[in-house]
XYZ file of C-alpha atoms in Angstrom:
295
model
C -47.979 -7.774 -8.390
C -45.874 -5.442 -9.912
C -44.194 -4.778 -6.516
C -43.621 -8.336 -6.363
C -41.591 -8.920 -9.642
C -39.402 -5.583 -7.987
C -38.441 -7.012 -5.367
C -37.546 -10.327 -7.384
C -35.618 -7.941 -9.303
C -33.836 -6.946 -6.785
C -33.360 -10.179 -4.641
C -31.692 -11.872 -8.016
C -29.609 -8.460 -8.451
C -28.578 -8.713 -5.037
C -27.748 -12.168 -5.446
C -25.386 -11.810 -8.319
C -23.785 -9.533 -6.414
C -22.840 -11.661 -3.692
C -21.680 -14.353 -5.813
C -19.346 -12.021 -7.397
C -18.010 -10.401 -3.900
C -17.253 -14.123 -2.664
C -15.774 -15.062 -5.459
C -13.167 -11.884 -5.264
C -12.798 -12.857 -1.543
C -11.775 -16.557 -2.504
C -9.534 -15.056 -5.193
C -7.760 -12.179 -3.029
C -6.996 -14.955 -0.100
C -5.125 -17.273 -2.763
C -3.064 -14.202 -3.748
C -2.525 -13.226 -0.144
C -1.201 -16.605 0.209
C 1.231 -15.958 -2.009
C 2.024 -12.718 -1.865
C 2.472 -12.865 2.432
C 5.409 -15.932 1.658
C 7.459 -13.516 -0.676
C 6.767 -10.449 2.034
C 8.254 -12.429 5.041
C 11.283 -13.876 2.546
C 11.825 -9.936 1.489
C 11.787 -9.032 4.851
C 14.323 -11.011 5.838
C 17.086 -10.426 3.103
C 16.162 -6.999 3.957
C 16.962 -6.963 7.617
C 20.104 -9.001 6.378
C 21.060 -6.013 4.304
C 20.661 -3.529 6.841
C 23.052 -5.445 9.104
C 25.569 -5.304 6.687
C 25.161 -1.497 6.325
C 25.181 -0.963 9.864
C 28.351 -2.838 10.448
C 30.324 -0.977 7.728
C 28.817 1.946 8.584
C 29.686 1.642 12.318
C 33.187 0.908 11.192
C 33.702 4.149 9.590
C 31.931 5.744 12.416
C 34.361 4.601 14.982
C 37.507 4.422 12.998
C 37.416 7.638 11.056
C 37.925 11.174 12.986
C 34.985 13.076 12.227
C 32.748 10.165 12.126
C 30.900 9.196 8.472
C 31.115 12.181 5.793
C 29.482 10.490 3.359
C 25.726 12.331 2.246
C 23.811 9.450 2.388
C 24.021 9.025 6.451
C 24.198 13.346 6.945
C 21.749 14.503 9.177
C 18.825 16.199 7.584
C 18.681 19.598 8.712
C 16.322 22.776 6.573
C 15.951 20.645 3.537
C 15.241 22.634 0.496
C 13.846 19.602 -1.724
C 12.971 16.751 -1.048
C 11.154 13.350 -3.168
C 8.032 11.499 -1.686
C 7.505 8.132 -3.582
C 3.765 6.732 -2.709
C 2.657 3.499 -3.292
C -1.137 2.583 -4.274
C -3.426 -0.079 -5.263
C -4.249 0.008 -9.344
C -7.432 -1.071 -8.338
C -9.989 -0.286 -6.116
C -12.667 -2.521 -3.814
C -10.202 -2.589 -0.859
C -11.824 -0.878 1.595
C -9.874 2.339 3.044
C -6.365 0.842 1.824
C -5.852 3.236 -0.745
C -6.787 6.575 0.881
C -4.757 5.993 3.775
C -1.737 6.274 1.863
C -3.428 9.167 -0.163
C -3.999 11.127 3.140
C -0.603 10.465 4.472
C 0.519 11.694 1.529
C -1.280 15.251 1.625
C -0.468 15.371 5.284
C 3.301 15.337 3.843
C 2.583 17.853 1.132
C 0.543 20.201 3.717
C 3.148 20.090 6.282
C 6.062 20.469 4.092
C 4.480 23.682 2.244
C 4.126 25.547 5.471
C 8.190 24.558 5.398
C 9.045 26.413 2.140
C 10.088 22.868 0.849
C 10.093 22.364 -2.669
C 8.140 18.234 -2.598
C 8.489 16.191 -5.802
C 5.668 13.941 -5.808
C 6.057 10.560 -7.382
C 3.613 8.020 -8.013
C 3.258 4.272 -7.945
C -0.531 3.023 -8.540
C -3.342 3.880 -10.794
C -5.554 5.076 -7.842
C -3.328 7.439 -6.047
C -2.114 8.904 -9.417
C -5.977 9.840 -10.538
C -6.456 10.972 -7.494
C -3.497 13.567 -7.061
C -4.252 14.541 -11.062
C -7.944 14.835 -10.510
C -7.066 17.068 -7.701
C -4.788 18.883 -9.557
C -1.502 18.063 -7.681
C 1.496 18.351 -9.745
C 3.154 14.742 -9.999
C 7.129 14.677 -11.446
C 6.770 11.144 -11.991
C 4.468 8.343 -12.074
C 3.770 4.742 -13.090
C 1.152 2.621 -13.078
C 0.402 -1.396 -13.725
C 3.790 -1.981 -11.082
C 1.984 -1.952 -7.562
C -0.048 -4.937 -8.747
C 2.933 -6.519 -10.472
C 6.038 -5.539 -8.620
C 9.059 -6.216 -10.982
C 12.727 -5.313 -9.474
C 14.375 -3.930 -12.654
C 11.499 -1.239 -13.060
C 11.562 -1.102 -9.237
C 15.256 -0.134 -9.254
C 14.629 2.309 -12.289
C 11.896 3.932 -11.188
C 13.882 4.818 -7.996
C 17.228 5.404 -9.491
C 16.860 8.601 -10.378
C 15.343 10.177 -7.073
C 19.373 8.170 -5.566
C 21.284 9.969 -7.939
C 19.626 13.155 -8.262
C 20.184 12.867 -3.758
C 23.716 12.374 -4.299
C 24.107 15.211 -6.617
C 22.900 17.572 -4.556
C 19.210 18.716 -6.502
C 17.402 16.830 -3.534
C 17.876 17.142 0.176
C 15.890 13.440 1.696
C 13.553 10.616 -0.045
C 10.353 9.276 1.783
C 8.803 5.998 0.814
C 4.647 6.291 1.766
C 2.841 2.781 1.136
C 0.578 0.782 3.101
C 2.409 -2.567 4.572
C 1.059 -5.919 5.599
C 1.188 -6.467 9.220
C -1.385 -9.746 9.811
C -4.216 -11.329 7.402
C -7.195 -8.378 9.106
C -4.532 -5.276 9.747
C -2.797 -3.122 7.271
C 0.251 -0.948 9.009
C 0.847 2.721 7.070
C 4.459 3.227 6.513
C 6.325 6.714 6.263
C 9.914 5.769 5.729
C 12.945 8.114 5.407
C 15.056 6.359 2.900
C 17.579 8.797 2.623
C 19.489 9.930 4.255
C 20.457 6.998 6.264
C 20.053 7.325 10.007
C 23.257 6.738 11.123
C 22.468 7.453 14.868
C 21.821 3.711 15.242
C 25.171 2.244 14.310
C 26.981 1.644 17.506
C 31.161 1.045 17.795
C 31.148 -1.704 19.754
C 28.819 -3.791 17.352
C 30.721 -2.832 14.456
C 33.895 -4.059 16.347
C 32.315 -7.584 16.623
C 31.823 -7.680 12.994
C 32.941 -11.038 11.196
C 32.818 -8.764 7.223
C 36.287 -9.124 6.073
C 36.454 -5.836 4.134
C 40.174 -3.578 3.538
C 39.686 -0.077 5.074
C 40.063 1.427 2.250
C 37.507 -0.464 0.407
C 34.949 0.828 3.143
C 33.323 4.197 1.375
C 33.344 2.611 -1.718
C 31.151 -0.766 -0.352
C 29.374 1.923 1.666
C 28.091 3.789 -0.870
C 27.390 0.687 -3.212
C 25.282 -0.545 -0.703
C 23.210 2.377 0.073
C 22.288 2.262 -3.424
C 20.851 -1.353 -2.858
C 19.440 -0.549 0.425
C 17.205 2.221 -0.769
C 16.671 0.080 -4.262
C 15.215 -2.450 -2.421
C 13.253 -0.254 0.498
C 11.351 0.594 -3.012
C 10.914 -2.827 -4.185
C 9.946 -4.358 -0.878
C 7.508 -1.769 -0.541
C 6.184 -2.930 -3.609
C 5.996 -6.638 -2.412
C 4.833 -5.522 1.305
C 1.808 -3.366 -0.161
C 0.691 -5.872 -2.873
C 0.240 -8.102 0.296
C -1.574 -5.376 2.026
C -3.919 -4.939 -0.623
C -5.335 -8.760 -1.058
C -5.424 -8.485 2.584
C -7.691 -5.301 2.622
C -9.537 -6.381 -0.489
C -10.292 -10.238 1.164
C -11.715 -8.241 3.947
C -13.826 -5.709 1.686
C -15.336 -8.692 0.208
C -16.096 -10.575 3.067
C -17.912 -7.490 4.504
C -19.506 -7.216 1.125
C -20.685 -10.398 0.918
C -22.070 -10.699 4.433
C -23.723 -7.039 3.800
C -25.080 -8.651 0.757
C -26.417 -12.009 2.299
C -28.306 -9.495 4.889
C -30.170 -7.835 2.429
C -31.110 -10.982 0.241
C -32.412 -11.719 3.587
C -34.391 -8.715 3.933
C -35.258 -8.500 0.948
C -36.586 -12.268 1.221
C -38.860 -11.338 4.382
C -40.294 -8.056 2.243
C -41.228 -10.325 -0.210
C -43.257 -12.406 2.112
C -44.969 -9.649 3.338
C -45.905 -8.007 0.092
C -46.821 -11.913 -1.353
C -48.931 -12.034 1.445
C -50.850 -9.145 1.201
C -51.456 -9.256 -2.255
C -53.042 -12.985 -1.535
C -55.148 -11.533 1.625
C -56.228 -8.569 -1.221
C -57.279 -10.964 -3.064
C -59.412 -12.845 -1.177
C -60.994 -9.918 0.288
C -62.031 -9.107 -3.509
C -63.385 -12.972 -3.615
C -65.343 -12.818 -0.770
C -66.862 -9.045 -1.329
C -67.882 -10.215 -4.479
C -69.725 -13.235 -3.205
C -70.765 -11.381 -0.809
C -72.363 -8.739 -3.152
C -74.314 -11.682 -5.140
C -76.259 -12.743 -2.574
């Protein structure tokens, strides 16, 4: 009997469980919901931007001799230093979303070490930043509580200083790692060069059929203004693209869960049976012996 009241244990344990896993599943698709709308707005304004870029950029390319001089589009050639930003969940229950990032990240690390190239790490997520520190990786900057609340003005300030420190010199190229949203069952892993710009995809005869009205002399100066709000917002939408990412992974996490869960309930249901039926058959095998022995 004993046995018995175990495996009620368990069944009602098991039970909770999957009431709790559904109800994160039903909560993660709402915020999917939302969160995929804002990704596919952000995605336009930033293809948008990079138009703009590429037009100005094309511009200088053609009309200057020399072609652009400006640090942001130079090609990258035996960096020194360079920044990695990352991008993780602050929470876990996502399936793998967080340690693909995480192992992208030490592929980075690995491969740039066997380079001689100094790698500031920087951190955006609870999970990736206990990880590194747990594993005793050196991180020059982290933050945590803004991958599951992307705000723009910390966005822009937590990115600001890895532009400026570029443009000074005291960094050679910045990498964005984070996990993107591709569709509601598939998260895509993104390694983006930020800076420098690639410039090799600026052609001259698009940026002659340009409708931008901008002075010639005005062109560097726009330029460089905008490269600051092209790699201010690569940071931000990669704030907005992985948030969506993550409900995605964690709906699916749940849904396995619960399913997982409803099989063992299940199983757990049939064991029951079994055990509740041989405890009966026990029993009347102790009746009947004992008649038995009376007569």
């Amino acid at each position: 009997m004993a046995n018995l009241k175990d495996i009620q244990r368990q069944i009602k344990s098991v039970s909770n469980t999957q009431k709790t896993t559904r109800a994160m599943k039903l909560v993660s698709t709402a915020k999917l919901r939302r969160a995929e709308e804002l990704a596919k707005r952000s995605r336009l304004y930033a293809a948008k931007m990079n138009q703009v870029i590429a037009e100005i950029a094309g511009r200088i390319k053609c009309n200057k001799v020399g072609g652009i001089d400006n640090r942001s589009f130079c090609k990258l050639e035996d960096p020194k230093t360079i920044d990695i930003i990352f991008v993780t969940a602050d929470k876990g229950l996502c399936g793998g979303f967080n340690i693909q990032t995480i192992k992208a990240v030490k592929k980075l690390l690995a491969e740039y070490k066997t380079k001689n190239v100094k790698v500031r790490l920087r951190g955006i997520g609870k999970k990736g930043i206990e990880f590194f520190k747990y594993n005793e990786v050196e991180l020059f900057d982290s933050v945590a509580n803004l991958s599951s609340k992307p705000d723009k003005e910390l966005s822009d300030q937590f990115i600001l200083t890895s532009i400026e420190d570029f443009k000074d010199g005291k960094i050679d190229a910045l990498y964005l790692v984070y996990n993107g949203y591709k569709n509601m069952i598939t998260q895509e892993l993104h390694v983006n060069k930020v800076l420098p710009v690639d410039a090799t995809q600026f052609e001259c005869d698009e940026a002659e059929k340009s409708m931008l009205e901008v002075e010639a002399q005005d062109e560097e100066k726009m330029l460089d203004s905008l490269v600051n709000r092209y790699a201010q917002y690569a940071m931000y939408y990669s704030l907005i693209d992985s948030v969506a990412a993550e409900h995605s992974a964690r709906m699916q996490a749940m849904d396995t869960a619960t399913n997982n869960a409803k099989d063992m309930v299940k199983s757990l249901n049939v064991q029951f049976n079994k055990a509740r039926q041989a405890a009966i058959t026990t029993e009347l095998i102790e009746i009947i012996s004992g008649v038995e022995s009376m007569k």
